[in-house]
PDB file of C-alpha atoms in Angstrom:
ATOM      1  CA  UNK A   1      70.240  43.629  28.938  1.00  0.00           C
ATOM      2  CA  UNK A   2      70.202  40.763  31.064  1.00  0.00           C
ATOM      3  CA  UNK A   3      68.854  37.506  29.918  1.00  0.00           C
ATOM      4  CA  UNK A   4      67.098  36.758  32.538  1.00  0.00           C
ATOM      5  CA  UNK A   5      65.617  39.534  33.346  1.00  0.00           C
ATOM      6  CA  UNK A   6      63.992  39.018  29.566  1.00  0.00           C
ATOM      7  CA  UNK A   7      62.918  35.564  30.670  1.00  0.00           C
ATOM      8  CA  UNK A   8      60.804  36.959  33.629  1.00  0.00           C
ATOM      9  CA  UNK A   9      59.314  39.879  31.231  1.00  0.00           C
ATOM     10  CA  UNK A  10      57.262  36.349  29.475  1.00  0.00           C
ATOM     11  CA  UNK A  11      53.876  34.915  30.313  1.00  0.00           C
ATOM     12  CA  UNK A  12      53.224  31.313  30.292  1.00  0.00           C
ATOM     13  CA  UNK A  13      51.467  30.025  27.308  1.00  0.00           C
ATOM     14  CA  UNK A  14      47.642  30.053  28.370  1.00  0.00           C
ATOM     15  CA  UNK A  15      45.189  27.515  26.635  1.00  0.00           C
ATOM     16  CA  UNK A  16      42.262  28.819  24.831  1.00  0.00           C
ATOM     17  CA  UNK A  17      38.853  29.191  25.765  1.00  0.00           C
ATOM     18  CA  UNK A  18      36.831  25.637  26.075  1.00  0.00           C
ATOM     19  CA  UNK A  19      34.321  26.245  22.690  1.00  0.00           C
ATOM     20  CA  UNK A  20      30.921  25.092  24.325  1.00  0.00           C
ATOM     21  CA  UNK A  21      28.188  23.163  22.211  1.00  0.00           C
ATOM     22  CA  UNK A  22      25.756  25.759  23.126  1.00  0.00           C
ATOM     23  CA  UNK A  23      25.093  28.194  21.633  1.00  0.00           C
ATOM     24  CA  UNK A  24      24.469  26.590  18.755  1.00  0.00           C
ATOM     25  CA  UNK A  25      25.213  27.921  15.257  1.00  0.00           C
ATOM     26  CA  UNK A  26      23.118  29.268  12.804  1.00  0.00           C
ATOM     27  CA  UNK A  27      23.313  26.350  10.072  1.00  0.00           C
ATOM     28  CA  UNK A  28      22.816  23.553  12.891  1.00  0.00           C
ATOM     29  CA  UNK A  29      19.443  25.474  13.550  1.00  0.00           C
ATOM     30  CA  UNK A  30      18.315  25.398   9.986  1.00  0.00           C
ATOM     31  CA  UNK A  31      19.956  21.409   9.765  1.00  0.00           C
ATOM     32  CA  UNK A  32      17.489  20.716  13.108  1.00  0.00           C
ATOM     33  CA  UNK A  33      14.393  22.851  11.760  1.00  0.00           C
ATOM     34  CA  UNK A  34      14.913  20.728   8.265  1.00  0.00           C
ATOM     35  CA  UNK A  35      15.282  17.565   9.606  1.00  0.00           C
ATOM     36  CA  UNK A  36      12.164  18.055  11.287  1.00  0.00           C
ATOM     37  CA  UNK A  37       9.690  19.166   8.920  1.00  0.00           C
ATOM     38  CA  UNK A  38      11.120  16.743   6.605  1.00  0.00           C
ATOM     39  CA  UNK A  39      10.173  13.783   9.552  1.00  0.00           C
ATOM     40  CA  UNK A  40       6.462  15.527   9.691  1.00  0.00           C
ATOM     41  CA  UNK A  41       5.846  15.578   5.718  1.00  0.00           C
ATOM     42  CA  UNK A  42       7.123  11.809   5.959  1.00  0.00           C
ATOM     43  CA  UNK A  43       5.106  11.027   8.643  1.00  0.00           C
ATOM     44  CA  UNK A  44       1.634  12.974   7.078  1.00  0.00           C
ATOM     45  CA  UNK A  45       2.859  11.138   3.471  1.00  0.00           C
ATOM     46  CA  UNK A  46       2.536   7.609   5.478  1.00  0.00           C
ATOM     47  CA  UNK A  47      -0.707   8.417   7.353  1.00  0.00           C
ATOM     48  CA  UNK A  48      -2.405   9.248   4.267  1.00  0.00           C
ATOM     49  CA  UNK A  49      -0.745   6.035   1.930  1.00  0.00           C
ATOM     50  CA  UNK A  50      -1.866   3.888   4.830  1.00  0.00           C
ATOM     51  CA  UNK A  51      -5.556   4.952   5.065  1.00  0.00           C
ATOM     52  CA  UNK A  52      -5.310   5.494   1.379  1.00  0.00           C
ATOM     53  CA  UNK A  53      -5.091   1.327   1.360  1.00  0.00           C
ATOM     54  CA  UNK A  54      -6.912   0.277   3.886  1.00  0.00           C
ATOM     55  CA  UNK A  55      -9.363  -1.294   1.586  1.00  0.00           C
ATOM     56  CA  UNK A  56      -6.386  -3.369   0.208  1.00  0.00           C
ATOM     57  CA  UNK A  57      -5.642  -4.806   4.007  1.00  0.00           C
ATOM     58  CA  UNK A  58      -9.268  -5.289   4.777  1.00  0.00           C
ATOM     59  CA  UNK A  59     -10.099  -6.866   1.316  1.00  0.00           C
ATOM     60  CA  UNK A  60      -7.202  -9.212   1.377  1.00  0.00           C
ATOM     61  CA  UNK A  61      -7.957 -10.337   5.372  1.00  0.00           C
ATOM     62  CA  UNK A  62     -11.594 -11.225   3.819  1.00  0.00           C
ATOM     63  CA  UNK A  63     -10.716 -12.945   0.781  1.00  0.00           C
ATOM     64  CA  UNK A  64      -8.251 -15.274   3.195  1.00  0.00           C
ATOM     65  CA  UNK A  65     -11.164 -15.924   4.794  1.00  0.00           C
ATOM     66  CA  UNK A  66     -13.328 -16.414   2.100  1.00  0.00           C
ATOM     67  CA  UNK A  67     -10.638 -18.526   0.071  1.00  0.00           C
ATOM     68  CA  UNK A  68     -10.792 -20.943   2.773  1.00  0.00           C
ATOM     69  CA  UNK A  69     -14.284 -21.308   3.206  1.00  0.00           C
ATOM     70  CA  UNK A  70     -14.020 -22.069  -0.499  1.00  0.00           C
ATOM     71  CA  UNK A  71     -11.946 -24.632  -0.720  1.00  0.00           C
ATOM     72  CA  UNK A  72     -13.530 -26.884   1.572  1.00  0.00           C
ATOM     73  CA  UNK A  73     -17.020 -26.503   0.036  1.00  0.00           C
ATOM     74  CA  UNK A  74     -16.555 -25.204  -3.533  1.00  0.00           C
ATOM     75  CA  UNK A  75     -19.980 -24.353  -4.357  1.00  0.00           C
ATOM     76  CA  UNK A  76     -21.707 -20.993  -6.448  1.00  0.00           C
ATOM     77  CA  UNK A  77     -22.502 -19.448  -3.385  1.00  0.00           C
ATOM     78  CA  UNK A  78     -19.342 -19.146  -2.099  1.00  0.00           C
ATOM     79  CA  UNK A  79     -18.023 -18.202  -5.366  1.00  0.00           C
ATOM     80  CA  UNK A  80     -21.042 -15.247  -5.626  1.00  0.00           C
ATOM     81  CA  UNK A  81     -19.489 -13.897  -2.194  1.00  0.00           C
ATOM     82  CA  UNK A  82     -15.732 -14.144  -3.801  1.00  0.00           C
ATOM     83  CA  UNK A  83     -17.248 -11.715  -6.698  1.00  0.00           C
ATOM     84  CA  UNK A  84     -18.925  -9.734  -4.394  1.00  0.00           C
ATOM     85  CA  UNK A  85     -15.773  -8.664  -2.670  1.00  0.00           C
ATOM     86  CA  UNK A  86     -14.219  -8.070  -6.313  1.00  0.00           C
ATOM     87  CA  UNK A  87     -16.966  -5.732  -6.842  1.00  0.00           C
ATOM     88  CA  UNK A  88     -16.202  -3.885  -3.306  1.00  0.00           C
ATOM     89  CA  UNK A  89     -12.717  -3.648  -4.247  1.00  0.00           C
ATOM     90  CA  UNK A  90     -13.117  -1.812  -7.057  1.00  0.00           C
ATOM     91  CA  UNK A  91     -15.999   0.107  -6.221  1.00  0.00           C
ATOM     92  CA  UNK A  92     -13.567   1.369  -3.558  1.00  0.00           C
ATOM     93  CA  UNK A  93     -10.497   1.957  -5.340  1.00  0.00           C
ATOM     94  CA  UNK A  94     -12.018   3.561  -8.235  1.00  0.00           C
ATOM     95  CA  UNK A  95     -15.115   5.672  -5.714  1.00  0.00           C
ATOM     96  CA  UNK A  96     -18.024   4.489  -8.379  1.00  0.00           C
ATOM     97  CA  UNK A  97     -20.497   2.158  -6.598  1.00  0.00           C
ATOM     98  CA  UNK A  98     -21.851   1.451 -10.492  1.00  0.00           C
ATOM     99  CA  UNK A  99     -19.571  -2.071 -10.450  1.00  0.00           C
ATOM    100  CA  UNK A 100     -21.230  -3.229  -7.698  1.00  0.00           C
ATOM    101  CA  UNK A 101     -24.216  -3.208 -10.486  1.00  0.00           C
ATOM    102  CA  UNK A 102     -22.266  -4.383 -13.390  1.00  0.00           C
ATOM    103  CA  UNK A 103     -22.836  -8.159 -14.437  1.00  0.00           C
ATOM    104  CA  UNK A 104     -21.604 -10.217 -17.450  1.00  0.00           C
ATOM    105  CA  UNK A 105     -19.988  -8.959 -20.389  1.00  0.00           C
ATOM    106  CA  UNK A 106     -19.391  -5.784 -18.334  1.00  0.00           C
ATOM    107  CA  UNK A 107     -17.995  -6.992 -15.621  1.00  0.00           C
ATOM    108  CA  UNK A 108     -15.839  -9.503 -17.285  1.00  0.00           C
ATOM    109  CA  UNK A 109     -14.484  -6.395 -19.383  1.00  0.00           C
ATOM    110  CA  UNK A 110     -13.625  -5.040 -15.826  1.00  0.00           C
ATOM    111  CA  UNK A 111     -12.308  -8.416 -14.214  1.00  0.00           C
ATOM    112  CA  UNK A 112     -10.063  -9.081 -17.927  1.00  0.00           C
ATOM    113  CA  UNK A 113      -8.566  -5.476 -17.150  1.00  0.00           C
ATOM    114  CA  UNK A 114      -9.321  -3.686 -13.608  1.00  0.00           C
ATOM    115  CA  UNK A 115      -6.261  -0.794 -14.925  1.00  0.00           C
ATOM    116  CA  UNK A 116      -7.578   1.122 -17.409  1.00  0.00           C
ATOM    117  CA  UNK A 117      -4.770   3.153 -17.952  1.00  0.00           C
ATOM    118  CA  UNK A 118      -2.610  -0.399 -18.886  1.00  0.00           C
ATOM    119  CA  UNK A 119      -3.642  -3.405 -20.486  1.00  0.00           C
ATOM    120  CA  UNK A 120      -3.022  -6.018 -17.904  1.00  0.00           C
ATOM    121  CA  UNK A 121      -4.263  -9.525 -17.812  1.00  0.00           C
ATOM    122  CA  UNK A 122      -4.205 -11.160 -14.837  1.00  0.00           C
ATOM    123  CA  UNK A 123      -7.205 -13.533 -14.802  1.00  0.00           C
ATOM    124  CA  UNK A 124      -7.627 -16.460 -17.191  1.00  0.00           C
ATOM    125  CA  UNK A 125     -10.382 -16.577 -19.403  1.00  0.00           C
ATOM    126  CA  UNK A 126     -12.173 -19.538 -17.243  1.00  0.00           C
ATOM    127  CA  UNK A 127     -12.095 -17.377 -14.376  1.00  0.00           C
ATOM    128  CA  UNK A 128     -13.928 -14.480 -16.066  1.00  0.00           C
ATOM    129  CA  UNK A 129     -16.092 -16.537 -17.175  1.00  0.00           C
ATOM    130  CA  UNK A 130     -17.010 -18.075 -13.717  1.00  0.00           C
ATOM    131  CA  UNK A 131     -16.678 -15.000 -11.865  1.00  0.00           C
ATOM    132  CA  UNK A 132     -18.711 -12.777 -14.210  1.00  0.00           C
ATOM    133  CA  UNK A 133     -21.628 -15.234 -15.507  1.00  0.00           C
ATOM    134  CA  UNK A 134     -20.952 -19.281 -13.925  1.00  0.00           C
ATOM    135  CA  UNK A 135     -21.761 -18.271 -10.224  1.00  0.00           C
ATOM    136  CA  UNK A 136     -25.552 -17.689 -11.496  1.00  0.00           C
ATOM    137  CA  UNK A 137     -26.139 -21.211 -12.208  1.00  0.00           C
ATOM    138  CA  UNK A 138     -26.825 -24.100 -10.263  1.00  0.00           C
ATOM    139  CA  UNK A 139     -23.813 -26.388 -11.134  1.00  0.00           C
ATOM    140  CA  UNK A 140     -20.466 -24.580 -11.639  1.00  0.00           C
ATOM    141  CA  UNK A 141     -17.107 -25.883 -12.657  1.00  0.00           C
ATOM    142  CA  UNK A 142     -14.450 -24.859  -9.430  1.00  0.00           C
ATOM    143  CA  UNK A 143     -12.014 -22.265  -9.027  1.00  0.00           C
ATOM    144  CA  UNK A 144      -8.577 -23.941  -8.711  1.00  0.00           C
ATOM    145  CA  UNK A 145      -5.916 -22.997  -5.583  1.00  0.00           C
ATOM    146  CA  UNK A 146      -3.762 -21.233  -8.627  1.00  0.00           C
ATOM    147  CA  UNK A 147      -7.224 -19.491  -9.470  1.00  0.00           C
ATOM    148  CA  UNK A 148      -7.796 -18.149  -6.222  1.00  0.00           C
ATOM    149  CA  UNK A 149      -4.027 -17.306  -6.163  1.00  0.00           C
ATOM    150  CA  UNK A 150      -4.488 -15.083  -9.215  1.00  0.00           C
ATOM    151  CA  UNK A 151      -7.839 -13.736  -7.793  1.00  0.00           C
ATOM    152  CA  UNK A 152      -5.431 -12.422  -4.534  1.00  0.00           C
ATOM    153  CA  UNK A 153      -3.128 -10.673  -7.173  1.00  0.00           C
ATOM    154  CA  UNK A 154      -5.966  -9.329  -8.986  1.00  0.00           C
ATOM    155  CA  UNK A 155      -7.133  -7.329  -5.319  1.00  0.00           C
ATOM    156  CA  UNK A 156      -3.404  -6.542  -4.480  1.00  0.00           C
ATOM    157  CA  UNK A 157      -2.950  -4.496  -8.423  1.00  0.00           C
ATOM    158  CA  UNK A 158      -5.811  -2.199  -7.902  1.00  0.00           C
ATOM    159  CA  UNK A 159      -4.794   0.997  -7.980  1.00  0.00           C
TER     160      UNK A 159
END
């Protein structure tokens, strides 16, 4: 046996095939078709969360409004319109028009604790008082800038 006769019996050493991105494989497919009904339920979930509080936006654009119209003439009236839009609020959170109705001791019950599930106090015991029976007279004491403050949180923890 000659050597070299062995030597030309050999092939060179070929690369192998280039592996190609397409097809793709059976778990990418499942990874893409994941991915993307997990984007859609995220994207239905926000939809619905941010028509669910619209009220809040529109509620809280108003009372900025009405807040300022406040302080520069502090007067029942304008406090009678503050309540009012309490009374929207919840009437919209909660889908019962009956606190648009509710006046005094009732609605002072509602203002002291809007979450019935949880005892929390936001307002002050002055502020019940003028939002729930003051605004009806002629002469009322005024709402304070940490008042109206507390009034904004009491819109933003509806629920």
């Amino acid at each position: 046996m000659d050597p070299s006769s062995l030597l030309a019996q050999l092939r060179d050493v070929h690369a192998p095939a280039i592996i190609s991105w397409w097809p793709l494989a059976f778990g990418w497919w499942l990874l893409i078709l994941l991915s993307l009904s997990l984007t859609v339920v995220l994207m239905f979930s926000l939809v619905r969360w941010y028509k669910k509080t619209a009220w809040r936006r529109s509620a809280l654009k108003e009372f900025k409004v009405l807040r300022n119209i406040y302080t520069k003439t502090p007067d029942a009236k304008n406090l009678a319109l503050i309540n009012t839009l309490l009374k929207r609020s919840i009437s919209s959170v909660r889908n019962d028009h009956h606190y648009m109705a509710s006046i005094q001791e009732d609605w002072a019950n509602t203002l002291r604790n809007p979450d019935e599930s949880k005892v929390i106090e936001i307002l002050q015991d002055q502020e019940i008082f003028l939002l729930s029976s003051a605004h009806y007279m002629p002469q009322c004491n005024k709402l304070e800038s940490a008042s109206l403050q507390r009034i904004e949180k009491w819109i933003k923890s509806l629920k």
